[in-house]
Coordinates of C-alpha atoms in Angstrom, one line a residue:
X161 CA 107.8 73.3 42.7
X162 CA 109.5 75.0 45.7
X163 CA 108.9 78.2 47.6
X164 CA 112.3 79.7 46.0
X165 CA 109.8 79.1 42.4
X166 CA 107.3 81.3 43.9
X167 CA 109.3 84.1 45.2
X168 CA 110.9 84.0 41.8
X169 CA 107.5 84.3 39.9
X170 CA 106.0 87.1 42.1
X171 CA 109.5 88.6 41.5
X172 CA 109.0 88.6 38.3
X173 CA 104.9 89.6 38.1
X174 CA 105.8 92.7 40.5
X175 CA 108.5 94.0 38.4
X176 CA 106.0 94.1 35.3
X177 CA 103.1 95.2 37.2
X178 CA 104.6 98.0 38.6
X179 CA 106.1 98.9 35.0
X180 CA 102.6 98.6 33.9
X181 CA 100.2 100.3 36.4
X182 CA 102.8 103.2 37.4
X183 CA 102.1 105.5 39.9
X184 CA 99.2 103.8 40.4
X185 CA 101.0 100.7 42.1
X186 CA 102.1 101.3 45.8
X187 CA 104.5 99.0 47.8
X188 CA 102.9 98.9 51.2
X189 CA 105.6 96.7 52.8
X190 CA 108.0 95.2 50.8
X191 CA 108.8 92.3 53.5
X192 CA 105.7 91.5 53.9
X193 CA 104.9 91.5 50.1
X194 CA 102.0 93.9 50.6
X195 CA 100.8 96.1 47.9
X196 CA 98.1 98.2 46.5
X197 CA 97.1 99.4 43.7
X198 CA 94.7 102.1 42.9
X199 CA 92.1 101.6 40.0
X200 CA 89.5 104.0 38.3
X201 CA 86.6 103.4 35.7
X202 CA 88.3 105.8 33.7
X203 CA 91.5 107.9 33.7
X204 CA 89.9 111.5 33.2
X205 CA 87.3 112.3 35.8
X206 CA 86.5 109.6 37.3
X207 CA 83.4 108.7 38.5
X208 CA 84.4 105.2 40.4
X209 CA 87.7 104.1 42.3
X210 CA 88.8 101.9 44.4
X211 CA 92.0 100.4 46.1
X212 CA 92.9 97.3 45.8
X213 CA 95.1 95.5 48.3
X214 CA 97.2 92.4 47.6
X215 CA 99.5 90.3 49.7
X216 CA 101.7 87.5 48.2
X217 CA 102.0 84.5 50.4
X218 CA 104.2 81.8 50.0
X219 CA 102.0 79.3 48.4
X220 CA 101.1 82.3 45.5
X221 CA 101.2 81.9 42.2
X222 CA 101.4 77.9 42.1
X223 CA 99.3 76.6 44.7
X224 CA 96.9 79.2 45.7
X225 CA 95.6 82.8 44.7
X226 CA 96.8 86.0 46.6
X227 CA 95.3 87.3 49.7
X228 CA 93.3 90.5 48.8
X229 CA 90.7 92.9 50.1
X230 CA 88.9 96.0 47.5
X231 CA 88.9 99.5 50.5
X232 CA 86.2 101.4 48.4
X233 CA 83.7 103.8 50.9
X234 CA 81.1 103.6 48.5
X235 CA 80.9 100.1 48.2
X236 CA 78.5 98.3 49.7
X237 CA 76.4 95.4 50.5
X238 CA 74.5 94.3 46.8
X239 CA 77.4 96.1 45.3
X240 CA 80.5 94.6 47.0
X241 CA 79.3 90.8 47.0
X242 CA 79.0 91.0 43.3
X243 CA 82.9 92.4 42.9
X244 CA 83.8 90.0 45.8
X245 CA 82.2 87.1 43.4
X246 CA 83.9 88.4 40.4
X247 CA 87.2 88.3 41.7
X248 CA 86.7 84.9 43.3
X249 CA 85.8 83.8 39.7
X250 CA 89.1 85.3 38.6
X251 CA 90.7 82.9 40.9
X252 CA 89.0 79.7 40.3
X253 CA 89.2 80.2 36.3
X254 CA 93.2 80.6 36.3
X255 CA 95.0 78.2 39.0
X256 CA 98.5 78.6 39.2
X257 CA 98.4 81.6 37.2
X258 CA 99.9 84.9 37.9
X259 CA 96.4 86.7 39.0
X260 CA 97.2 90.3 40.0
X261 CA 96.6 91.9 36.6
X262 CA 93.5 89.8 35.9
X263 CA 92.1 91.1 39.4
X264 CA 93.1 94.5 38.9
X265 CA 91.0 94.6 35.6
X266 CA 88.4 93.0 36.9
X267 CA 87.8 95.8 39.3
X268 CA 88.4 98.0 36.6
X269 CA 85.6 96.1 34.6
X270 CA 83.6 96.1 37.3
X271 CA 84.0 100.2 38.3
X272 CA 83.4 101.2 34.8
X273 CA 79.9 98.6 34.2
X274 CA 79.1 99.6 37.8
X275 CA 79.3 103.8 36.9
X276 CA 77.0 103.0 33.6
X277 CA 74.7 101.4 35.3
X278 CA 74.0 104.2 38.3
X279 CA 73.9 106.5 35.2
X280 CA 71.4 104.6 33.8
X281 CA 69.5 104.6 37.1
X282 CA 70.1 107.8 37.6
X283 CA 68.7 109.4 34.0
X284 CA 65.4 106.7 34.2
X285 CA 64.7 108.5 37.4
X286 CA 65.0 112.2 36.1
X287 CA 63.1 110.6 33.1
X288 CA 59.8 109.1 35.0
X289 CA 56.7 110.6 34.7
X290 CA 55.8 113.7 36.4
X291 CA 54.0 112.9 39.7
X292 CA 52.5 116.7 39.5
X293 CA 50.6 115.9 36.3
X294 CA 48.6 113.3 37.8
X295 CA 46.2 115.6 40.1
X296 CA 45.4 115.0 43.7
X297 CA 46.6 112.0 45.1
X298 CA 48.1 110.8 48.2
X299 CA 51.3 109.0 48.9
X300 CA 51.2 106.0 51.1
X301 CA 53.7 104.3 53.5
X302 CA 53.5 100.9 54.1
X303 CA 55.0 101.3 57.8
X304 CA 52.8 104.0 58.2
X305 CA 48.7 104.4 57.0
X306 CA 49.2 101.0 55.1
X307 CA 49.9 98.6 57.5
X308 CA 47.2 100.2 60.0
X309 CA 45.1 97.6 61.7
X310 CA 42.0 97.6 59.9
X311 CA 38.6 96.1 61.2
X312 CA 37.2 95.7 57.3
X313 CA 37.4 92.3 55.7
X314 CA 39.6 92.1 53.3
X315 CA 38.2 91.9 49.3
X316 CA 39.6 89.1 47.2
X317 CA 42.5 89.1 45.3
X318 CA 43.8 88.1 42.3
X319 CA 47.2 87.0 41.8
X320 CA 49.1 87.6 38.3
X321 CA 51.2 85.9 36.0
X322 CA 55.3 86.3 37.1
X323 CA 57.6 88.1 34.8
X324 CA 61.5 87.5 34.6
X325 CA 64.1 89.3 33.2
X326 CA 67.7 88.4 34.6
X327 CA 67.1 87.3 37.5
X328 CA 64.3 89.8 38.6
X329 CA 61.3 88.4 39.0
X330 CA 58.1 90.6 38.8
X331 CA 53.8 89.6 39.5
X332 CA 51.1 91.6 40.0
X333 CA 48.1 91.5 42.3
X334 CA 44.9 93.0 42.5
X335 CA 41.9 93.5 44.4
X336 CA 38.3 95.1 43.8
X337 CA 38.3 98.2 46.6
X338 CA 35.1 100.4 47.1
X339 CA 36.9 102.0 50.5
X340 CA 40.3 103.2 51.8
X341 CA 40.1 101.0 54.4
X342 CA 40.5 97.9 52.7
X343 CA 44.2 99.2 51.4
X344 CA 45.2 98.3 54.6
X345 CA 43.3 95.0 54.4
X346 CA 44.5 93.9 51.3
X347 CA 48.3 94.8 52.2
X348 CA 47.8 93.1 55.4
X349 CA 46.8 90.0 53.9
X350 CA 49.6 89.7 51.1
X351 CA 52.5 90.3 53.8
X352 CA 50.9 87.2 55.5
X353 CA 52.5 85.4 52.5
X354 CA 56.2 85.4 53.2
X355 CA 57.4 85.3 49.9
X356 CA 55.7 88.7 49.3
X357 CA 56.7 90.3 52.7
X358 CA 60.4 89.3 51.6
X359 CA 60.0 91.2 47.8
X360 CA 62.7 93.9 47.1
X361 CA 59.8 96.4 46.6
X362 CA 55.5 95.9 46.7
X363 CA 54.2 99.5 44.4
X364 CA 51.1 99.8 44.5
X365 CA 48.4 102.3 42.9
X366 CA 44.8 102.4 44.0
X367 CA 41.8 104.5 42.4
X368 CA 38.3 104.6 44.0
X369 CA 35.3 106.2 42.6
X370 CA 32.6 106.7 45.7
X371 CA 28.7 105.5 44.4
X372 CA 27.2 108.6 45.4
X373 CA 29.8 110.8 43.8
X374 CA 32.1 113.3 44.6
X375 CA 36.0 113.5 44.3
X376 CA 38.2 110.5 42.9
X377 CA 40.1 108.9 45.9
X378 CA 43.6 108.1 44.6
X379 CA 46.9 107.4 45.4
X380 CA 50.4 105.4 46.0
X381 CA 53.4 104.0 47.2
X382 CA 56.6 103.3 45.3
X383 CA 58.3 101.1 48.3
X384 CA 61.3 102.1 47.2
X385 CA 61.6 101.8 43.8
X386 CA 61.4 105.9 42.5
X387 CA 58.7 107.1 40.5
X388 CA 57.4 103.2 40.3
X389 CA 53.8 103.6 42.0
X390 CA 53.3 107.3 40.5
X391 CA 54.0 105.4 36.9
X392 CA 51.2 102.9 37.6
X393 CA 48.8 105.5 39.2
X394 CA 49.1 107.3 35.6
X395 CA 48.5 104.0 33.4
X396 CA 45.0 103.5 36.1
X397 CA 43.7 106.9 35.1
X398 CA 44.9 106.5 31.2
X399 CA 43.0 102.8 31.2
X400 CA 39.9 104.6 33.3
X401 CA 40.3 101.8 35.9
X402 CA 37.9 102.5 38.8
X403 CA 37.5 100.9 42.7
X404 CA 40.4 99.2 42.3
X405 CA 44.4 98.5 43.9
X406 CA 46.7 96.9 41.8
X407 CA 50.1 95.9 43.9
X408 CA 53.6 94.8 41.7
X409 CA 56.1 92.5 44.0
X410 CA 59.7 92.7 42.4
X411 CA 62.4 90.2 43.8
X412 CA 65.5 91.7 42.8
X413 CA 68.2 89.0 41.3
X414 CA 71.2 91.0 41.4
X415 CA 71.5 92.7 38.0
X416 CA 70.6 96.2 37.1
X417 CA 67.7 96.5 34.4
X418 CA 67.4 100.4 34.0
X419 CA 64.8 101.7 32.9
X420 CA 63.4 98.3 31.5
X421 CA 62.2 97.7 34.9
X422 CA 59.5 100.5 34.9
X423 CA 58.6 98.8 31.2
X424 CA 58.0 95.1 33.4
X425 CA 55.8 97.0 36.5
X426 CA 53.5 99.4 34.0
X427 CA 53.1 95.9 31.8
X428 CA 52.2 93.8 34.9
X429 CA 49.8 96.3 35.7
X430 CA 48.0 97.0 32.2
X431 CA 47.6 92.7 32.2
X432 CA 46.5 92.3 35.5
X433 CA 43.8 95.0 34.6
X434 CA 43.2 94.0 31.1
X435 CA 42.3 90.4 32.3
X436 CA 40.2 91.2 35.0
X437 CA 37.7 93.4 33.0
X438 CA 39.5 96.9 34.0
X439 CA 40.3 98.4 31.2
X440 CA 37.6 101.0 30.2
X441 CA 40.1 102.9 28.1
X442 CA 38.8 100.4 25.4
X443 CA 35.5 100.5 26.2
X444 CA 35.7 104.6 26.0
X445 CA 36.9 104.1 22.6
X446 CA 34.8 101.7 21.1
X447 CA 31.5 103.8 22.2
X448 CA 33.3 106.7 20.5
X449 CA 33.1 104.9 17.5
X450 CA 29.7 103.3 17.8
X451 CA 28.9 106.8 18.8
X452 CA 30.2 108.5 15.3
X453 CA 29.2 105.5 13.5
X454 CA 25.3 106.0 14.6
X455 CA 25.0 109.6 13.3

């Protein structure tokens, strides 16, 4: 096949794109082969868009793919090497195809899973439990009060079981703490282990009781994740968990998992506790009925 075959083809594949797509599809420079075409997740109110920009060398469509580039503001990092890999896919699944249509509705694919998926973040955050309803308790910061060199030894603690759901990977850890100070301890410790320092997010919910009574110390840190550590402060008080910190490391793998990814940290938390003798919610319940049974 000779370059004449390939100008012929793109010929061709322009003529019908540009029939297709409309106003949507832009010669940039003509001599140059450069186009663009403007894509949306949807074609009222649009909630996505993007540009994509094509050129047409000489060895396109028979012996390579077009030269493109997706201009987007709002894409970014995470968000961007996922299209980038899609489109690249695109490419390696069709050789010596005509490609422009099945890349411009792959971005399209990708705009319109891409604006469900921020809506879905988006409603599980508006969604989350009320941070108000859980009483006193203090926010943490792991750069800040956290982190803090600590002279106290630090307690024990207890790994958990890992959890995976595409390609997130979720484990709990926990530690018996009787004072503040050994937050700092314990946090210090598990970012000695790099795998842990490296985590997308480490939430974390603590409750103390002191011996000789007085107010509940309490409190949290969602490291990132909205709403996360608030969530597992809630399921300590609900499961009367006392003198304890409970810590969730989530690597993220790429793919959004909505609100299920609150279900994975509260159920890392509830095991860790459960296995390790924390859960006094049962035990609360079971004297009640002991209790009524007595009478």
């Amino acid at each position: 096949m000779s370059l004449e075959d390939n100008i012929a083809r793109q010929a061709d594949e322009v003529e019908a794109l540009s029939s297709i797509y409309g106003d949507e599809w832009t010669t940039v420079d003509i001599a140059s082969r450069n186009y663009c075409i403007h894509v949306a997740d949807c074609t009222e109110n649009p909630k996505r868009e993007a540009n994509l920009l094509v050129r047409l060398t000489e060895t396109y469509p028979l012996h390579g793919p077009p030269e493109y580039e997706i201009n987007a503001t709002w894409l970014r990092d995470e968000a961007r090497s996922r299209l980038e890999t899609k489109l690249w896919e695109i490419c390696c699944e069709n050789p010596a195809e005509d490609l422009i249509y099945l890349l411009v509705e792959g971005v399209r694919e990708f705009l319109q899973n891409y604006s469900e998926e921020v809506s879905v973040e988006a409603f599980s955050i508006e969604d989350a439990f009320d941070p108000s309803l859980l009483g006193e308790f203090t926010k943490l910061s792991f750069k800040g009060d956290l982190l803090e060199t600590s002279s106290v030894d630090c307690p024990d603690i207890i790994h958990g079981q890992t959890l995976s759901d595409r390609k997130s990977t979720f484990q709990p850890h926990l530690a018996i703490v009787m004072d503040k100070a050994q937050i700092s301890a314990v946090m210090s410790k598990l970012y000695e282990n790099k795998k842990i320092a490296n985590a997308t997010h480490n939430m974390l919910a603590y409750r103390i009781i002191p011996p000789q009574g007085g107010p509940v110390y309490q409190g949290c840190d969602d490291d990132g994740e909205t709403h996360a550590g608030s969530r597992m402060l809630h399921l300590l008080q609900v499961m009367n968990a006392e003198n304890v910190l409970v810590v969730v490391s989530r690597w993220y793998g790429g793919i959004h998992l909505g609100p299920d990814r609150f279900k994975h940290i509260n159920n890392c938390t509830r095991q860790i506790l459960e296995d390790n003798g924390f859960n006094r919610e049962k035990d609360k319940k079971a004297g009640a009925k002991k209790g009524k049974k007595t009478r």
